[in-house]
Amino acid sequence: MWRKINLLLASIRCNFLLNLIQFNMKTSTKVLHWTPRILCILAILFISLFSLDSFSSERSFWQNTAAFLMHLIPSFALIVVLIIAWKWEKVGGIILTIIGLAWCIFIFILNYKRTHSVATSLLDVLFVGIPFVLAGILFVISHYRKKKELSGIQ
């Protein structure tokens, strides 16, 4: 029991120090801190909208629910990556960038085979893949910016 209390107190101290550091951050660093998080949340919500097409009047409630949850698997995976990026910006940013780039290539090839239009395929990549690449890059930049700012404080 004492071990749990000590862990809780250590967590509170850690959160207090993080809030103190965040309070001392410059405005540009705060913007750089929150921009990738908000962008990633919005991109995940956008991706999640595509799972709404899984509903069909020909299936039962449980079949529709199962189909809906299966369509949400990429969103759940991206939420896990966002949690990782929230905790460890550099690692999460690299993972998000790799996922975004892989997704861009996959979406471009898939849409080009379907439509035979480079413009349409690039537009789909712009809306679906690029936000994750951008968020990943911003997470990495934010990590190094904070690291630089912390070394200047101490």
PDB file of C-alpha atoms in Angstrom:
ATOM      1  CA  MET A   1       0.000   0.000   0.000  1.00  0.00           C
ATOM      2  CA  TRP A   2       2.820   2.416   0.854  1.00  0.00           C
ATOM      3  CA  ARG A   3       4.377   1.720  -2.517  1.00  0.00           C
ATOM      4  CA  LYS A   4       1.164   2.827  -4.249  1.00  0.00           C
ATOM      5  CA  ILE A   5       1.062   6.007  -2.170  1.00  0.00           C
ATOM      6  CA  ASN A   6       4.704   6.752  -3.018  1.00  0.00           C
ATOM      7  CA  LEU A   7       3.998   6.192  -6.723  1.00  0.00           C
ATOM      8  CA  LEU A   8       0.986   8.510  -6.512  1.00  0.00           C
ATOM      9  CA  LEU A   9       3.041  11.218  -4.785  1.00  0.00           C
ATOM     10  CA  ALA A  10       5.832  10.843  -7.341  1.00  0.00           C
ATOM     11  CA  SER A  11       3.277  11.187 -10.122  1.00  0.00           C
ATOM     12  CA  ILE A  12       1.822  14.330  -8.540  1.00  0.00           C
ATOM     13  CA  ARG A  13       5.310  15.826  -8.174  1.00  0.00           C
ATOM     14  CA  CYS A  14       6.103  14.948 -11.791  1.00  0.00           C
ATOM     15  CA  ASN A  15       2.856  16.547 -13.022  1.00  0.00           C
ATOM     16  CA  PHE A  16       3.559  19.640 -10.909  1.00  0.00           C
ATOM     17  CA  LEU A  17       7.025  19.985 -12.434  1.00  0.00           C
ATOM     18  CA  LEU A  18       5.649  19.494 -15.943  1.00  0.00           C
ATOM     19  CA  ASN A  19       3.021  22.182 -15.325  1.00  0.00           C
ATOM     20  CA  LEU A  20       5.696  24.488 -13.948  1.00  0.00           C
ATOM     21  CA  ILE A  21       7.842  23.916 -17.024  1.00  0.00           C
ATOM     22  CA  GLN A  22       4.838  24.462 -19.299  1.00  0.00           C
ATOM     23  CA  PHE A  23       4.012  27.684 -17.458  1.00  0.00           C
ATOM     24  CA  ASN A  24       7.511  28.968 -18.191  1.00  0.00           C
ATOM     25  CA  MET A  25       7.364  27.996 -21.877  1.00  0.00           C
ATOM     26  CA  LYS A  26       7.345  30.687 -24.495  1.00  0.00           C
ATOM     27  CA  THR A  27       4.113  31.254 -26.404  1.00  0.00           C
ATOM     28  CA  SER A  28       5.606  29.872 -29.608  1.00  0.00           C
ATOM     29  CA  THR A  29       6.632  26.706 -27.784  1.00  0.00           C
ATOM     30  CA  LYS A  30       3.134  26.352 -26.323  1.00  0.00           C
ATOM     31  CA  VAL A  31       1.628  26.718 -29.799  1.00  0.00           C
ATOM     32  CA  LEU A  32       4.107  24.156 -31.106  1.00  0.00           C
ATOM     33  CA  HIS A  33       3.180  21.905 -28.174  1.00  0.00           C
ATOM     34  CA  TRP A  34      -0.576  21.934 -28.856  1.00  0.00           C
ATOM     35  CA  THR A  35      -0.725  22.191 -32.664  1.00  0.00           C
ATOM     36  CA  PRO A  36       0.298  18.582 -33.458  1.00  0.00           C
ATOM     37  CA  ARG A  37      -2.019  17.231 -30.770  1.00  0.00           C
ATOM     38  CA  ILE A  38      -5.037  19.135 -32.058  1.00  0.00           C
ATOM     39  CA  LEU A  39      -4.168  18.349 -35.686  1.00  0.00           C
ATOM     40  CA  CYS A  40      -3.845  14.638 -34.908  1.00  0.00           C
ATOM     41  CA  ILE A  41      -7.139  14.554 -32.994  1.00  0.00           C
ATOM     42  CA  LEU A  42      -8.935  16.292 -35.872  1.00  0.00           C
ATOM     43  CA  ALA A  43      -7.345  13.941 -38.425  1.00  0.00           C
ATOM     44  CA  ILE A  44      -8.385  10.887 -36.387  1.00  0.00           C
ATOM     45  CA  LEU A  45     -11.932  12.235 -36.151  1.00  0.00           C
ATOM     46  CA  PHE A  46     -11.935  12.777 -39.916  1.00  0.00           C
ATOM     47  CA  ILE A  47     -10.714   9.225 -40.543  1.00  0.00           C
ATOM     48  CA  SER A  48     -13.358   7.936 -38.127  1.00  0.00           C
ATOM     49  CA  LEU A  49     -16.111   9.510 -40.208  1.00  0.00           C
ATOM     50  CA  PHE A  50     -15.436   6.973 -42.949  1.00  0.00           C
ATOM     51  CA  SER A  51     -16.542   4.174 -40.627  1.00  0.00           C
ATOM     52  CA  LEU A  52     -20.105   5.503 -40.724  1.00  0.00           C
ATOM     53  CA  ASP A  53     -20.579   3.940 -44.150  1.00  0.00           C
ATOM     54  CA  SER A  54     -20.480   0.495 -42.551  1.00  0.00           C
ATOM     55  CA  PHE A  55     -24.134   0.659 -41.494  1.00  0.00           C
ATOM     56  CA  SER A  56     -26.676  -1.217 -43.582  1.00  0.00           C
ATOM     57  CA  SER A  57     -30.406  -1.725 -43.156  1.00  0.00           C
ATOM     58  CA  GLU A  58     -30.020  -5.323 -44.331  1.00  0.00           C
ATOM     59  CA  ARG A  59     -27.958  -6.349 -41.291  1.00  0.00           C
ATOM     60  CA  SER A  60     -28.922  -6.782 -37.663  1.00  0.00           C
ATOM     61  CA  PHE A  61     -27.934  -4.381 -34.907  1.00  0.00           C
ATOM     62  CA  TRP A  62     -25.055  -6.603 -33.761  1.00  0.00           C
ATOM     63  CA  GLN A  63     -23.756  -7.099 -37.303  1.00  0.00           C
ATOM     64  CA  ASN A  64     -23.822  -3.340 -37.845  1.00  0.00           C
ATOM     65  CA  THR A  65     -22.048  -2.791 -34.532  1.00  0.00           C
ATOM     66  CA  ALA A  66     -19.357  -5.339 -35.415  1.00  0.00           C
ATOM     67  CA  ALA A  67     -18.868  -3.792 -38.867  1.00  0.00           C
ATOM     68  CA  PHE A  68     -18.687  -0.305 -37.346  1.00  0.00           C
ATOM     69  CA  LEU A  69     -16.076  -1.369 -34.782  1.00  0.00           C
ATOM     70  CA  MET A  70     -14.034  -3.125 -37.465  1.00  0.00           C
ATOM     71  CA  HIS A  71     -14.043   0.060 -39.532  1.00  0.00           C
ATOM     72  CA  LEU A  72     -12.827   1.959 -36.464  1.00  0.00           C
ATOM     73  CA  ILE A  73      -9.728  -0.243 -35.970  1.00  0.00           C
ATOM     74  CA  PRO A  74      -7.423   2.238 -37.815  1.00  0.00           C
ATOM     75  CA  SER A  75      -8.764   5.040 -35.622  1.00  0.00           C
ATOM     76  CA  PHE A  76      -8.112   3.008 -32.474  1.00  0.00           C
ATOM     77  CA  ALA A  77      -4.556   2.299 -33.650  1.00  0.00           C
ATOM     78  CA  LEU A  78      -4.009   5.993 -34.365  1.00  0.00           C
ATOM     79  CA  ILE A  79      -5.328   6.879 -30.904  1.00  0.00           C
ATOM     80  CA  VAL A  80      -2.715   4.541 -29.402  1.00  0.00           C
ATOM     81  CA  VAL A  81      -0.012   6.256 -31.478  1.00  0.00           C
ATOM     82  CA  LEU A  82      -1.334   9.663 -30.370  1.00  0.00           C
ATOM     83  CA  ILE A  83      -1.101   8.580 -26.723  1.00  0.00           C
ATOM     84  CA  ILE A  84       2.491   7.474 -27.333  1.00  0.00           C
ATOM     85  CA  ALA A  85       3.249  10.790 -29.045  1.00  0.00           C
ATOM     86  CA  TRP A  86       1.620  12.696 -26.204  1.00  0.00           C
ATOM     87  CA  LYS A  87       3.900  10.995 -23.694  1.00  0.00           C
ATOM     88  CA  TRP A  88       7.079  10.661 -25.797  1.00  0.00           C
ATOM     89  CA  GLU A  89       6.972  13.297 -28.525  1.00  0.00           C
ATOM     90  CA  LYS A  90      10.034  12.193 -30.459  1.00  0.00           C
ATOM     91  CA  VAL A  91       9.114   8.494 -30.659  1.00  0.00           C
ATOM     92  CA  GLY A  92       5.439   9.185 -31.346  1.00  0.00           C
ATOM     93  CA  GLY A  93       6.300  11.814 -33.927  1.00  0.00           C
ATOM     94  CA  ILE A  94       8.538   9.399 -35.810  1.00  0.00           C
ATOM     95  CA  ILE A  95       5.850   6.692 -35.708  1.00  0.00           C
ATOM     96  CA  LEU A  96       3.174   9.138 -36.912  1.00  0.00           C
ATOM     97  CA  THR A  97       5.402  10.346 -39.742  1.00  0.00           C
ATOM     98  CA  ILE A  98       6.140   6.796 -40.892  1.00  0.00           C
ATOM     99  CA  ILE A  99       2.450   5.828 -40.694  1.00  0.00           C
ATOM    100  CA  GLY A 100       1.468   8.992 -42.569  1.00  0.00           C
ATOM    101  CA  LEU A 101       4.019   8.428 -45.343  1.00  0.00           C
ATOM    102  CA  ALA A 102       3.054   4.765 -45.715  1.00  0.00           C
ATOM    103  CA  TRP A 103      -0.590   5.755 -45.799  1.00  0.00           C
ATOM    104  CA  CYS A 104       0.101   8.421 -48.448  1.00  0.00           C
ATOM    105  CA  ILE A 105       1.774   5.867 -50.709  1.00  0.00           C
ATOM    106  CA  PHE A 106      -0.969   3.288 -50.145  1.00  0.00           C
ATOM    107  CA  ILE A 107      -3.804   5.780 -50.757  1.00  0.00           C
ATOM    108  CA  PHE A 108      -2.159   7.202 -53.869  1.00  0.00           C
ATOM    109  CA  ILE A 109      -1.603   3.777 -55.450  1.00  0.00           C
ATOM    110  CA  LEU A 110      -5.071   2.538 -54.530  1.00  0.00           C
ATOM    111  CA  ASN A 111      -6.850   5.644 -55.832  1.00  0.00           C
ATOM    112  CA  TYR A 112      -4.736   5.899 -58.958  1.00  0.00           C
ATOM    113  CA  LYS A 113      -5.606   2.304 -59.902  1.00  0.00           C
ATOM    114  CA  ARG A 114      -9.269   3.096 -59.326  1.00  0.00           C
ATOM    115  CA  THR A 115      -9.568   6.533 -60.967  1.00  0.00           C
ATOM    116  CA  HIS A 116      -6.480   6.784 -63.246  1.00  0.00           C
ATOM    117  CA  SER A 117      -6.248  10.421 -62.178  1.00  0.00           C
ATOM    118  CA  VAL A 118      -3.122  11.810 -60.560  1.00  0.00           C
ATOM    119  CA  ALA A 119      -4.928  14.956 -59.392  1.00  0.00           C
ATOM    120  CA  THR A 120      -7.704  13.046 -57.623  1.00  0.00           C
ATOM    121  CA  SER A 121      -5.208  10.683 -56.007  1.00  0.00           C
ATOM    122  CA  LEU A 122      -3.044  13.567 -54.768  1.00  0.00           C
ATOM    123  CA  LEU A 123      -6.111  15.331 -53.386  1.00  0.00           C
ATOM    124  CA  ASP A 124      -7.077  12.202 -51.437  1.00  0.00           C
ATOM    125  CA  VAL A 125      -3.519  11.933 -50.115  1.00  0.00           C
ATOM    126  CA  LEU A 126      -3.628  15.599 -49.101  1.00  0.00           C
ATOM    127  CA  PHE A 127      -6.760  15.171 -47.030  1.00  0.00           C
ATOM    128  CA  VAL A 128      -6.133  11.732 -45.522  1.00  0.00           C
ATOM    129  CA  GLY A 129      -2.372  11.143 -45.215  1.00  0.00           C
ATOM    130  CA  ILE A 130      -0.614  14.495 -45.007  1.00  0.00           C
ATOM    131  CA  PRO A 131      -2.173  15.610 -41.668  1.00  0.00           C
ATOM    132  CA  PHE A 132      -0.505  12.647 -39.946  1.00  0.00           C
ATOM    133  CA  VAL A 133       2.854  13.363 -41.588  1.00  0.00           C
ATOM    134  CA  LEU A 134       2.579  17.016 -40.568  1.00  0.00           C
ATOM    135  CA  ALA A 135       1.537  16.135 -36.999  1.00  0.00           C
ATOM    136  CA  GLY A 136       4.447  13.699 -36.711  1.00  0.00           C
ATOM    137  CA  ILE A 137       6.954  16.279 -37.900  1.00  0.00           C
ATOM    138  CA  LEU A 138       5.495  18.864 -35.521  1.00  0.00           C
ATOM    139  CA  PHE A 139       5.749  16.429 -32.595  1.00  0.00           C
ATOM    140  CA  VAL A 140       9.462  15.903 -33.332  1.00  0.00           C
ATOM    141  CA  ILE A 141      10.070  19.651 -33.723  1.00  0.00           C
ATOM    142  CA  SER A 142       8.205  20.273 -30.462  1.00  0.00           C
ATOM    143  CA  HIS A 143      10.383  17.711 -28.691  1.00  0.00           C
ATOM    144  CA  TYR A 144      13.605  19.394 -29.792  1.00  0.00           C
ATOM    145  CA  ARG A 145      12.237  22.886 -29.135  1.00  0.00           C
ATOM    146  CA  LYS A 146      11.348  21.982 -25.540  1.00  0.00           C
ATOM    147  CA  LYS A 147      14.674  20.234 -25.061  1.00  0.00           C
ATOM    148  CA  LYS A 148      16.472  23.365 -26.273  1.00  0.00           C
ATOM    149  CA  GLU A 149      14.331  25.612 -24.071  1.00  0.00           C
ATOM    150  CA  LEU A 150      14.874  23.428 -20.986  1.00  0.00           C
ATOM    151  CA  SER A 151      18.634  23.435 -21.487  1.00  0.00           C
ATOM    152  CA  GLY A 152      18.482  27.233 -21.638  1.00  0.00           C
ATOM    153  CA  ILE A 153      16.560  27.428 -18.337  1.00  0.00           C
ATOM    154  CA  GLN A 154      18.902  25.242 -16.305  1.00  0.00           C
TER     155      GLN A 154
END
